[in-house]
Coordinates of C-alpha atoms and ligand atoms in Angstrom, one line a residue:
M18 CA -85.9 -37.3 22.0
T19 CA -89.5 -38.8 22.2
D20 CA -89.6 -39.0 18.4
M21 CA -86.3 -41.0 18.4
G22 CA -87.7 -43.3 21.1
G23 CA -90.9 -43.9 19.0
A24 CA -88.8 -44.6 15.9
E25 CA -86.6 -47.0 17.8
Q26 CA -89.7 -48.9 19.2
R27 CA -91.2 -49.0 15.6
S28 CA -87.9 -50.4 14.2
T29 CA -87.6 -53.0 17.0
A30 CA -91.2 -54.1 16.4
Q31 CA -90.5 -54.3 12.6
A32 CA -87.4 -56.5 13.3
V33 CA -89.3 -58.9 15.5
A34 CA -92.1 -59.2 12.9
T35 CA -89.5 -59.8 10.2
R36 CA -87.8 -62.6 12.3
L37 CA -91.2 -64.2 13.0
W38 CA -92.1 -64.1 9.3
N39 CA -88.7 -65.5 8.3
S40 CA -89.1 -68.5 10.7
R41 CA -92.8 -69.1 9.7
W42 CA -92.3 -72.6 8.3
L43 CA -90.2 -73.7 11.2
L44 CA -92.7 -72.3 13.7
A45 CA -95.7 -73.9 11.9
A46 CA -93.8 -77.3 12.0
G47 CA -93.1 -76.9 15.7
I48 CA -96.7 -76.0 16.5
V49 CA -98.1 -78.9 14.5
A50 CA -95.7 -81.2 16.3
V51 CA -96.9 -80.0 19.7
L52 CA -100.5 -80.3 18.7
T53 CA -100.0 -83.9 17.5
V54 CA -98.3 -84.8 20.7
Y55 CA -101.3 -83.1 22.5
G56 CA -103.6 -85.3 20.4
F57 CA -101.9 -88.6 21.3
A58 CA -100.4 -87.9 24.6
D59 CA -101.9 -87.0 27.9
M60 CA -100.8 -83.4 27.8
S61 CA -102.8 -80.5 29.4
L62 CA -103.8 -77.5 27.2
Y63 CA -101.9 -75.2 29.6
V64 CA -98.6 -77.0 28.8
V65 CA -99.3 -76.9 25.1
L66 CA -99.9 -73.2 25.2
L67 CA -96.8 -72.7 27.2
V68 CA -94.7 -74.7 24.7
C69 CA -96.2 -72.7 21.7
A70 CA -95.4 -69.4 23.5
G71 CA -91.8 -70.6 24.1
L72 CA -91.5 -71.5 20.4
L73 CA -92.7 -68.0 19.3
L74 CA -90.3 -66.3 21.7
A75 CA -87.4 -68.4 20.4
A76 CA -88.2 -67.5 16.8
A77 CA -88.5 -63.8 17.7
M78 CA -85.1 -63.9 19.3
L79 CA -83.4 -65.9 16.6
P80 CA -80.2 -64.0 15.6
A81 CA -80.5 -62.0 12.4
G82 CA -77.7 -64.0 10.7
V83 CA -79.6 -67.2 11.2
A84 CA -82.8 -65.9 9.6
R85 CA -82.7 -66.1 5.8
H86 CA -83.5 -62.7 4.3
S87 CA -85.6 -62.7 1.2
A88 CA -84.9 -60.3 -1.6
E89 CA -87.9 -58.3 -0.5
D90 CA -86.5 -58.0 3.1
A91 CA -83.2 -56.7 1.7
A92 CA -85.0 -54.2 -0.5
A93 CA -87.1 -53.0 2.5
I94 CA -84.0 -52.7 4.7
E95 CA -82.2 -50.7 1.9
A96 CA -85.2 -48.4 1.3
G97 CA -85.6 -47.8 5.0
G98 CA -82.0 -47.0 5.5
L99 CA -81.7 -44.8 2.4
Q100 CA -84.8 -42.8 3.4
Q101 CA -83.0 -41.6 6.5
L102 CA -79.9 -40.6 4.5
S103 CA -79.4 -37.0 3.5
G104 CA -77.3 -35.9 0.6
E105 CA -75.4 -33.6 2.8
Y106 CA -74.4 -36.3 5.2
L107 CA -73.4 -38.6 2.4
A108 CA -71.3 -35.8 0.8
A109 CA -69.7 -35.1 4.2
A110 CA -68.7 -38.8 4.6
V111 CA -66.8 -38.7 1.3
A112 CA -63.1 -37.8 2.0
D113 CA -62.5 -36.4 -1.5
P114 CA -63.7 -32.9 -2.5
L115 CA -67.3 -33.3 -3.8
I116 CA -69.5 -30.7 -5.3
I117 CA -73.2 -31.1 -6.1
F118 CA -74.5 -28.8 -8.8
D119 CA -77.7 -28.2 -10.9
R120 CA -78.6 -28.1 -14.5
T121 CA -77.4 -24.4 -14.8
A122 CA -73.9 -25.5 -13.4
T123 CA -74.7 -23.6 -10.2
I124 CA -73.2 -25.1 -7.0
V125 CA -75.9 -26.6 -4.7
H126 CA -73.6 -28.0 -2.1
A127 CA -69.8 -28.5 -1.5
N128 CA -68.5 -30.9 1.2
A129 CA -65.9 -29.8 3.7
A130 CA -63.1 -31.3 1.7
A131 CA -64.1 -29.2 -1.4
L132 CA -64.4 -26.0 0.7
A133 CA -60.9 -26.7 2.0
A134 CA -59.4 -27.5 -1.4
F135 CA -61.0 -24.7 -3.4
G136 CA -61.2 -21.5 -1.4
G137 CA -64.1 -19.2 -2.0
I138 CA -66.7 -21.6 -3.3
A139 CA -70.3 -21.5 -1.9
P140 CA -73.8 -22.6 -2.9
G141 CA -75.2 -20.3 -5.6
M142 CA -71.8 -19.8 -7.3
S143 CA -71.3 -20.7 -10.9
L144 CA -69.0 -23.7 -11.5
S145 CA -68.1 -22.5 -14.9
L146 CA -66.7 -19.3 -13.4
K147 CA -64.8 -21.1 -10.7
F148 CA -63.3 -23.8 -12.9
R149 CA -62.4 -22.0 -16.2
A150 CA -59.9 -24.6 -17.5
P151 CA -61.0 -25.9 -20.9
E152 CA -61.0 -29.5 -19.6
M153 CA -63.4 -28.7 -16.8
Q154 CA -65.7 -26.7 -19.2
A155 CA -65.7 -29.7 -21.5
L156 CA -66.6 -32.0 -18.6
L157 CA -69.5 -29.8 -17.5
D158 CA -70.7 -29.5 -21.1
S159 CA -70.7 -33.2 -21.7
I160 CA -72.6 -33.9 -18.5
L161 CA -75.1 -31.1 -18.7
S162 CA -75.9 -31.7 -22.4
G163 CA -76.7 -35.3 -21.6
A164 CA -74.1 -36.5 -24.0
A165 CA -72.7 -38.8 -21.3
A166 CA -74.2 -40.0 -18.0
S167 CA -70.7 -39.8 -16.4
D168 CA -67.3 -38.5 -17.6
V169 CA -63.7 -38.2 -16.2
V170 CA -61.0 -35.6 -16.9
D171 CA -57.5 -34.8 -15.5
Y172 CA -57.4 -31.3 -14.1
T173 CA -54.6 -29.4 -12.4
E174 CA -55.3 -26.7 -9.9
K175 CA -52.4 -24.2 -10.0
L176 CA -52.9 -22.1 -6.8
P177 CA -52.2 -21.9 -3.9
V178 CA -50.1 -25.0 -4.5
E179 CA -50.1 -27.2 -7.6
R180 CA -52.5 -30.2 -7.3
A181 CA -53.4 -32.7 -9.9
Y182 CA -56.9 -34.2 -9.8
R183 CA -58.8 -36.8 -11.7
V184 CA -62.3 -35.3 -11.7
S185 CA -65.4 -37.4 -12.3
A186 CA -68.8 -35.9 -13.1
S187 CA -72.1 -37.8 -13.0
S188 CA -75.8 -37.3 -12.9
V189 CA -77.3 -38.0 -9.5
G190 CA -80.5 -39.5 -10.8
H191 CA -83.2 -38.8 -13.4
D192 CA -85.7 -37.1 -11.1
T193 CA -83.3 -34.9 -9.2
D194 CA -81.8 -32.8 -12.0
L195 CA -78.7 -32.7 -9.9
Y196 CA -75.1 -33.6 -10.8
V197 CA -72.0 -34.4 -8.8
L198 CA -68.3 -33.7 -9.2
V199 CA -65.7 -35.7 -7.3
F200 CA -62.0 -34.7 -7.2
K201 CA -59.5 -37.5 -6.6
D202 CA -56.1 -36.0 -5.7
Q203 CA -53.4 -37.6 -7.8
S204 CA -50.5 -35.3 -6.8
E205 CA -48.8 -37.9 -4.5
A206 CA -49.1 -40.7 -7.1
R207 CA -47.7 -38.3 -9.8
R208 CA -44.8 -37.4 -7.6
I209 CA -44.0 -41.0 -7.0
D210 CA -44.3 -41.7 -10.7
R211 CA -41.9 -38.9 -11.4
M212 CA -39.4 -40.1 -8.8
R213 CA -39.5 -43.6 -10.2
A214 CA -38.9 -42.3 -13.7
D215 CA -36.0 -40.2 -12.5
F216 CA -34.6 -43.1 -10.6
I217 CA -34.7 -45.4 -13.6
A218 CA -33.2 -42.7 -15.8
N219 CA -30.4 -42.1 -13.3
A220 CA -29.7 -45.9 -12.8
S221 CA -29.7 -46.5 -16.5
H222 CA -27.3 -43.6 -17.1
E223 CA -25.0 -44.9 -14.4
L224 CA -24.9 -48.3 -16.0
R225 CA -24.7 -47.0 -19.5
T226 CA -21.5 -45.0 -18.9
P227 CA -19.2 -48.0 -17.9
L228 CA -21.0 -50.2 -20.5
A229 CA -20.2 -47.7 -23.3
S230 CA -16.6 -47.6 -22.1
I231 CA -16.3 -51.4 -22.1
S232 CA -17.8 -51.7 -25.5
G233 CA -15.4 -48.9 -26.9
F234 CA -12.4 -50.8 -25.6
I235 CA -13.6 -54.1 -27.1
E236 CA -13.8 -52.3 -30.5
T237 CA -10.3 -50.9 -30.0
L238 CA -8.9 -54.3 -29.0
R239 CA -10.4 -55.9 -32.1
G240 CA -9.1 -53.2 -34.4
P241 CA -6.1 -50.8 -33.9
A242 CA -4.8 -52.4 -30.7
R243 CA -5.1 -56.0 -31.9
N244 CA -1.4 -56.6 -32.0
D245 CA -0.3 -54.2 -29.2
P246 CA 0.2 -56.3 -25.9
A247 CA 0.9 -53.2 -23.8
A248 CA -2.3 -51.4 -24.9
R249 CA -4.2 -54.7 -24.4
E250 CA -3.0 -55.0 -20.8
Q251 CA -4.0 -51.4 -20.1
F252 CA -7.4 -51.7 -21.7
L253 CA -8.2 -54.9 -20.0
Q254 CA -7.4 -53.3 -16.6
I255 CA -9.8 -50.4 -17.5
M256 CA -12.5 -52.8 -18.5
H257 CA -12.0 -54.7 -15.3
N258 CA -12.5 -51.5 -13.3
Q259 CA -15.6 -50.6 -15.2
T260 CA -17.2 -54.0 -14.6
G261 CA -16.4 -53.5 -10.9
R262 CA -18.2 -50.2 -11.0
M263 CA -21.3 -51.8 -12.6
A264 CA -21.2 -54.6 -10.0
R265 CA -21.1 -52.1 -7.1
L266 CA -24.0 -50.1 -8.6
I267 CA -26.1 -53.3 -9.0
D268 CA -25.3 -54.3 -5.4
D269 CA -26.4 -50.9 -4.1
L270 CA -29.5 -51.0 -6.2
L271 CA -30.3 -54.4 -4.9
S272 CA -29.7 -53.3 -1.3
L273 CA -32.1 -50.4 -1.8
S274 CA -34.8 -52.6 -3.3
R275 CA -34.4 -55.2 -0.6
L276 CA -34.9 -52.5 2.0
E277 CA -38.0 -51.3 0.3
M278 CA -39.4 -54.8 0.1
K279 CA -39.2 -55.3 3.9
P280 CA -40.7 -52.2 5.3
Y281 CA -40.9 -53.4 9.0
L282 CA -38.0 -54.2 11.2
K283 CA -38.1 -57.5 13.1
P284 CA -38.7 -56.5 16.7
G285 CA -36.9 -57.8 19.7
T286 CA -33.3 -58.0 18.5
E287 CA -30.6 -56.0 20.3
V288 CA -27.4 -54.7 18.6
D289 CA -24.2 -54.2 20.6
L290 CA -22.9 -50.9 19.0
R291 CA -19.4 -51.3 20.6
Q292 CA -18.9 -54.7 19.0
T293 CA -20.6 -53.6 15.7
L294 CA -18.4 -50.5 15.3
D295 CA -15.2 -52.5 16.2
S296 CA -16.0 -54.9 13.4
V297 CA -16.7 -52.0 10.9
I298 CA -13.4 -50.4 11.8
D299 CA -11.6 -53.7 11.4
S300 CA -13.2 -54.4 8.0
L301 CA -12.3 -50.9 6.7
G302 CA -8.7 -51.1 8.0
P303 CA -7.2 -51.9 4.6
L304 CA -9.0 -48.9 3.0
A305 CA -7.9 -46.6 5.8
R306 CA -4.3 -47.7 5.5
E307 CA -4.4 -47.3 1.7
N308 CA -5.6 -43.7 2.2
S309 CA -3.2 -43.1 5.1
V310 CA -6.1 -42.3 7.5
A311 CA -5.9 -43.2 11.2
I312 CA -9.1 -44.3 12.8
E313 CA -9.5 -43.2 16.4
R314 CA -12.2 -44.6 18.9
D315 CA -13.9 -42.7 21.6
F316 CA -16.5 -45.1 23.0
A317 CA -18.5 -44.4 26.2
K318 CA -18.1 -46.9 29.1
G319 CA -20.6 -49.6 29.9
P320 CA -23.1 -51.4 27.6
L321 CA -24.0 -49.6 24.4
N322 CA -27.0 -51.6 23.1
V323 CA -29.9 -50.5 21.0
P324 CA -32.8 -52.4 19.4
G325 CA -32.2 -53.0 15.7
D326 CA -30.9 -55.2 12.9
R327 CA -27.2 -55.8 13.3
D328 CA -26.4 -56.3 9.5
E329 CA -28.3 -53.1 8.6
L330 CA -26.6 -51.0 11.2
F331 CA -23.3 -52.5 10.2
Q332 CA -24.0 -51.2 6.6
V333 CA -24.9 -47.7 7.9
F334 CA -21.6 -47.3 9.8
E335 CA -19.6 -49.0 7.0
N336 CA -21.0 -46.5 4.5
L337 CA -20.3 -43.5 6.7
L338 CA -16.8 -44.6 7.7
E339 CA -15.9 -45.5 4.1
N340 CA -17.0 -42.0 3.0
A341 CA -15.0 -40.4 5.8
C342 CA -11.9 -42.3 4.8
K343 CA -12.4 -41.5 1.1
Y344 CA -13.7 -38.0 1.0
G345 CA -12.0 -36.9 4.2
Q346 CA -8.7 -38.5 3.3
S347 CA -6.7 -35.2 3.3
G348 CA -7.5 -34.8 7.1
G349 CA -5.4 -37.9 7.8
R350 CA -7.6 -39.0 10.7
V351 CA -11.2 -40.0 11.5
V352 CA -12.8 -40.2 15.0
V353 CA -15.6 -42.6 15.8
T354 CA -17.5 -41.6 18.9
I355 CA -20.3 -43.5 20.7
A356 CA -22.0 -41.5 23.5
H357 CA -25.2 -41.7 25.5
S358 CA -27.6 -39.1 24.3
D359 CA -30.0 -37.5 26.8
D360 CA -30.9 -34.3 24.9
G361 CA -33.6 -35.7 22.7
P362 CA -37.2 -36.6 23.7
E363 CA -36.1 -40.1 24.7
P364 CA -32.8 -41.5 25.8
G365 CA -30.7 -43.0 23.1
I366 CA -27.1 -43.4 21.7
D367 CA -25.3 -41.1 19.3
V368 CA -22.7 -42.5 17.0
T369 CA -20.6 -39.8 15.3
I370 CA -18.1 -40.3 12.5
R371 CA -16.0 -37.2 12.1
D372 CA -13.4 -36.5 9.5
F373 CA -11.0 -33.6 9.0
G374 CA -11.1 -33.3 5.2
P375 CA -12.5 -30.6 2.9
G376 CA -16.0 -30.8 4.4
I377 CA -19.3 -30.3 2.5
P378 CA -20.6 -26.9 1.3
E379 CA -23.7 -26.0 3.3
E380 CA -26.0 -25.8 0.2
H381 CA -25.4 -29.5 -0.6
I382 CA -26.2 -30.9 2.9
P383 CA -30.0 -31.0 2.6
R384 CA -29.8 -33.0 -0.7
I385 CA -26.8 -35.2 0.1
T386 CA -29.0 -38.3 1.1
E387 CA -30.9 -38.2 -2.2
R388 CA -30.3 -41.1 -4.6
F389 CA -27.4 -40.4 -7.0
Y390 CA -26.8 -37.0 -5.5
R391 CA -23.0 -36.2 -5.3
V392 CA -21.2 -33.0 -4.4
D393 CA -18.5 -33.8 -7.0
V394 CA -19.4 -36.4 -9.5
E395 CA -15.9 -37.0 -10.8
N396 CA -14.5 -37.3 -7.3
S397 CA -17.2 -39.8 -6.3
R398 CA -16.4 -41.9 -9.4
T399 CA -12.7 -42.0 -8.8
Q400 CA -13.5 -43.0 -5.2
K401 CA -15.6 -45.9 -6.5
G402 CA -18.8 -44.2 -5.3
T403 CA -22.2 -45.0 -6.7
G404 CA -24.1 -42.0 -5.3
L405 CA -26.4 -44.4 -3.4
G406 CA -24.5 -44.9 -0.1
L407 CA -26.2 -42.2 2.0
S408 CA -29.6 -42.9 0.6
I409 CA -29.2 -46.5 1.8
V410 CA -28.1 -45.1 5.2
K411 CA -31.2 -42.9 5.3
H412 CA -33.5 -45.8 4.5
I413 CA -32.1 -48.0 7.2
L414 CA -32.2 -45.3 9.8
T415 CA -35.9 -44.5 9.0
R416 CA -36.7 -48.2 9.7
H417 CA -34.9 -47.9 13.0
N418 CA -36.7 -44.8 14.0
A419 CA -33.3 -43.1 14.1
R420 CA -32.0 -39.8 12.9
L421 CA -29.0 -38.6 10.8
S422 CA -27.6 -35.2 11.4
I423 CA -24.8 -33.7 9.3
K424 CA -22.5 -30.9 10.4
S425 CA -19.8 -29.6 8.3
E426 CA -17.6 -26.5 7.9
V427 CA -15.8 -26.2 4.6
G428 CA -12.1 -26.8 5.1
N429 CA -12.7 -28.3 8.5
G430 CA -14.2 -31.7 7.8
A431 CA -17.6 -33.2 8.3
A432 CA -19.4 -35.0 11.2
F433 CA -22.2 -37.5 10.5
T434 CA -24.1 -38.3 13.7
V435 CA -26.6 -41.1 14.0
Y436 CA -29.0 -41.0 16.9
L437 CA -30.5 -44.3 17.8
P438 CA -33.3 -44.6 20.3
A439 CA -32.4 -47.0 23.2
H440 CA -35.9 -48.5 23.3
Ligands
LIG507 P1 -21.0 -42.1 -3.0 O1 -21.2 -43.4 -3.5 O2 -20.8 -41.1 -4.1 O3 -20.0 -42.0 -2.0 P2 -22.9 -41.3 -1.0 O4 -24.4 -41.3 -1.0 O5 -22.2 -42.1 0.0 O6 -22.4 -41.6 -2.4 O7 -22.4 -39.8 -0.8 C1 -22.9 -38.8 -1.6 C2 -21.9 -37.7 -1.7 O8 -21.8 -37.0 -0.5 C3 -20.6 -38.1 -2.1 O9 -20.5 -38.3 -3.5 C4 -19.7 -37.0 -1.6 O10 -19.7 -35.9 -2.6 C5 -20.4 -36.5 -0.4 N1 -19.9 -36.9 0.9 C6 -20.3 -38.0 1.6 N2 -19.5 -38.1 2.7 C7 -18.6 -37.1 2.7 C8 -17.6 -36.6 3.6 N3 -17.3 -37.3 4.7 N4 -16.9 -35.5 3.2 C9 -17.2 -34.9 2.1 N5 -18.1 -35.2 1.2 C10 -18.9 -36.3 1.5

């Protein structure tokens, strides 16, 4: 404690001295001015001394930012700070796994992140034995042989779970004879890259299929069906359907990307669920009639408001109700329920859309909200599905801090429940 107090006093004295030194010209000018006034005016020596002492005090207390640091001051501050810094503390402050090793590739120190990531490493252990992968051996060789002052490789750790790292190795300094390895975890970035590539492949495939069909019919219309009016009518109708399919897909893709572009929900707007669901039911009336499905309402009494974006919630219920009318058509009816929910951690409102169709086999339920995932691809296509409806639903609900739960019994329909927090 005493040592710390002494060091603090020393550093305060140093800071005061630095400030005085930095303001030396200003001070000198001030003192000369006071002495000149003393020479010409009728001022007592006592007052002059008092004014000079005041000037010195003001210079010593001048804020650090006001004082102009010279390059030497900066160097002195840097050297002083670095002297107190231990390699161990520096390694601990690095969030990525970091290993310090010596010329014989023996571990000298591993920070907490490295100990957590690579079980069983300890000072004294050989790095070459721990990391046997050829790319890691090559990295160690190139650094220890002096062929490069620093080098980078991609390395995948297989166990206990697969993790992809970008590993950089560099020499710590000429005199130390020590080297450092830093592991940057790339697993999440790789996963996102893979998802993006899959998404583009799926979207391209979905667009390519109708495009191939349209281009095939154009060829037929120019060739064998050139003079066949009946075939022409039929082919034009198919082409019209296929362009509709492409347009729906593009609309859904744009919806998804718009949702991704605006990650935060505008706060402060209330949505009246009763009114929103009434409008959704009205807008899907024609589809329900076409599919001979009766839509029943079971709405709780009183106000049914939640914070949220009305257009986005409209899209959620529209997608769910449309699916219920299309895929649950054979049940002949769909029930839309709005109920207060007091079971969860906070009060909210549950909206359930229940159909009585074939239901969804259990194994598909966990994946059903993934982009382009369908239980039956052909059925989805004939129902004008894009495979993106439920992923749009999931996206919007995440933004609303809401939850989707799906219950289904094969042969007995499906129930999609949206829980929306009331505040
Ligand atoms: P789609 O555009 O194909 O309808 P969705 O993301 O909305 O895409 O739905 C994904 C899949 O989930 C559908 O293709 C369908 O197989 C299945 N599905 C959705 N809702 C129901 C439901 N109510 N009953 C049975 N299957 C459903």
